[in-house]
CSV table of C-alpha atoms in Angstrom, one decimal:
chain,number,residue,atom,x,y,z
A,1,MET,CA,92.3,96.6,80.1
A,2,PRO,CA,90.1,99.7,79.5
A,3,GLN,CA,86.5,99.0,78.5
A,4,ILE,CA,85.1,101.7,76.3
A,5,THR,CA,81.3,101.7,76.4
A,6,GLU,CA,78.6,104.4,76.4
A,7,ASP,CA,77.1,103.1,79.6
A,8,ASN,CA,80.3,102.8,81.5
A,9,ALA,CA,80.1,105.3,84.3
A,10,VAL,CA,83.8,106.1,84.6
A,11,GLN,CA,85.9,109.2,84.1
A,12,THR,CA,88.1,108.9,80.9
A,13,VAL,CA,91.3,110.9,80.8
A,14,ILE,CA,93.4,111.1,77.7
A,15,THR,CA,96.8,112.6,78.1
A,16,THR,CA,98.9,113.4,75.1
A,17,PHE,CA,102.7,113.9,75.2
A,18,GLU,CA,104.8,115.6,72.5
A,19,VAL,CA,108.2,113.9,72.4
A,20,THR,CA,111.1,113.2,70.1
A,21,PRO,CA,112.2,109.8,68.9
A,22,GLY,CA,115.2,110.2,71.2
A,23,THR,CA,113.0,110.6,74.3
A,24,CYS,CA,110.0,108.5,73.4
A,25,GLN,CA,111.2,105.3,75.0
A,26,ASP,CA,112.4,107.1,78.1
A,27,LEU,CA,108.9,108.6,78.5
A,28,LEU,CA,107.2,105.2,78.0
A,29,ASP,CA,109.5,103.7,80.6
A,30,ALA,CA,108.8,106.4,83.1
A,31,LEU,CA,105.0,106.1,82.5
A,32,GLN,CA,105.2,102.3,82.9
A,33,GLU,CA,107.1,102.7,86.1
A,34,ALA,CA,104.6,105.3,87.4
A,35,TYR,CA,101.7,103.0,86.6
A,36,ALA,CA,103.3,99.9,88.2
A,37,GLN,CA,104.5,101.6,91.3
A,38,PHE,CA,101.9,104.3,92.0
A,39,ILE,CA,99.1,105.3,89.7
A,40,SER,CA,97.5,101.8,89.4
A,41,LYS,CA,97.4,101.6,93.2
A,42,GLN,CA,95.5,104.8,93.7
A,43,PRO,CA,91.8,104.8,94.9
A,44,GLY,CA,89.4,104.9,92.0
A,45,PHE,CA,91.9,103.7,89.3
A,46,VAL,CA,90.2,101.4,86.8
A,47,ALA,CA,92.5,100.8,83.8
A,48,ALA,CA,94.9,102.5,81.4
A,49,GLY,CA,96.7,102.0,78.1
A,50,LEU,CA,99.7,103.6,76.5
A,51,HIS,CA,99.9,104.3,72.8
A,52,VAL,CA,102.8,105.6,70.6
A,53,ASN,CA,102.7,106.9,67.0
A,54,ASP,CA,104.9,105.2,64.4
A,55,ALA,CA,107.2,108.3,64.2
A,56,GLN,CA,107.7,108.2,68.0
A,57,THR,CA,106.8,111.9,68.3
A,58,ARG,CA,103.5,111.4,70.2
A,59,VAL,CA,102.5,109.3,73.2
A,60,ALA,CA,98.8,109.0,74.2
A,61,ASN,CA,97.8,107.7,77.7
A,62,TYR,CA,94.2,106.6,78.0
A,63,SER,CA,93.1,106.1,81.6
A,64,GLN,CA,89.8,105.4,83.3
A,65,TRP,CA,88.9,106.4,86.9
A,66,GLN,CA,85.8,105.7,89.0
A,67,ARG,CA,85.3,109.4,89.6
A,68,ARG,CA,86.8,112.7,88.4
A,69,GLU,CA,87.8,113.4,92.0
A,70,ASP,CA,89.9,110.2,92.2
A,71,PHE,CA,92.0,111.3,89.2
A,72,MET,CA,92.4,114.8,90.6
A,73,ALA,CA,93.5,113.5,94.0
A,74,MET,CA,96.2,111.3,92.3
A,75,LEU,CA,97.3,114.2,90.1
A,76,ARG,CA,97.6,116.5,93.1
A,77,SER,CA,99.5,114.0,95.3
A,78,ALA,CA,103.1,114.9,96.2
A,79,GLU,CA,104.4,111.8,94.5
A,80,MET,CA,102.7,112.4,91.2
A,81,ARG,CA,103.7,116.1,91.2
A,82,GLU,CA,107.3,114.9,91.6
A,83,ARG,CA,106.8,112.3,88.8
A,84,ASN,CA,105.2,114.9,86.5
A,85,ARG,CA,108.3,117.1,86.8
A,86,GLY,CA,110.3,114.2,85.5
A,87,LEU,CA,107.9,113.4,82.8
A,88,ASN,CA,107.9,117.1,81.8
A,89,ALA,CA,111.7,116.9,81.3
A,90,LEU,CA,111.3,114.1,78.8
A,91,CYS,CA,108.7,115.8,76.5
A,92,ARG,CA,108.0,119.2,74.9
A,93,SER,CA,104.6,119.3,76.4
A,94,PHE,CA,101.8,117.1,77.9
A,95,GLU,CA,98.2,117.7,78.6
A,96,PRO,CA,95.7,115.6,80.5
A,97,VAL,CA,92.1,116.2,79.3
A,98,MET,CA,88.9,114.6,80.8
A,99,TYR,CA,86.4,113.2,78.4
A,100,ASP,CA,83.0,111.5,78.5
A,101,VAL,CA,82.3,108.6,76.1
A,102,VAL,CA,79.5,109.8,73.8
A,103,LYS,CA,79.2,106.9,71.3
A,104,THR,CA,81.1,103.7,70.5
A,105,PHE,CA,81.1,101.7,67.2
A,106,GLY,CA,82.1,98.1,66.5
């Protein structure tokens, strides 16, 4: 489970996917499979969570990595490039963005 704290020295990546209600579950299934079979086994992987809006038009993937380089190595691997082509076919667009936690509340 992701831990969101200001002093957590991890690389946060939030990827948003624009989908349709007809492809939302297919994308979620593909992402769950990618995490179970490949992503979670990569060096530097810490944790991740998948989120979907109530209209099933947006999926957000929150992931944490020990280092930025770990995420980039996974993303550039032959297997992930192949998986990303499949994910791209299920959505209108997707964009991974790296973030630093600035402040937490609660």
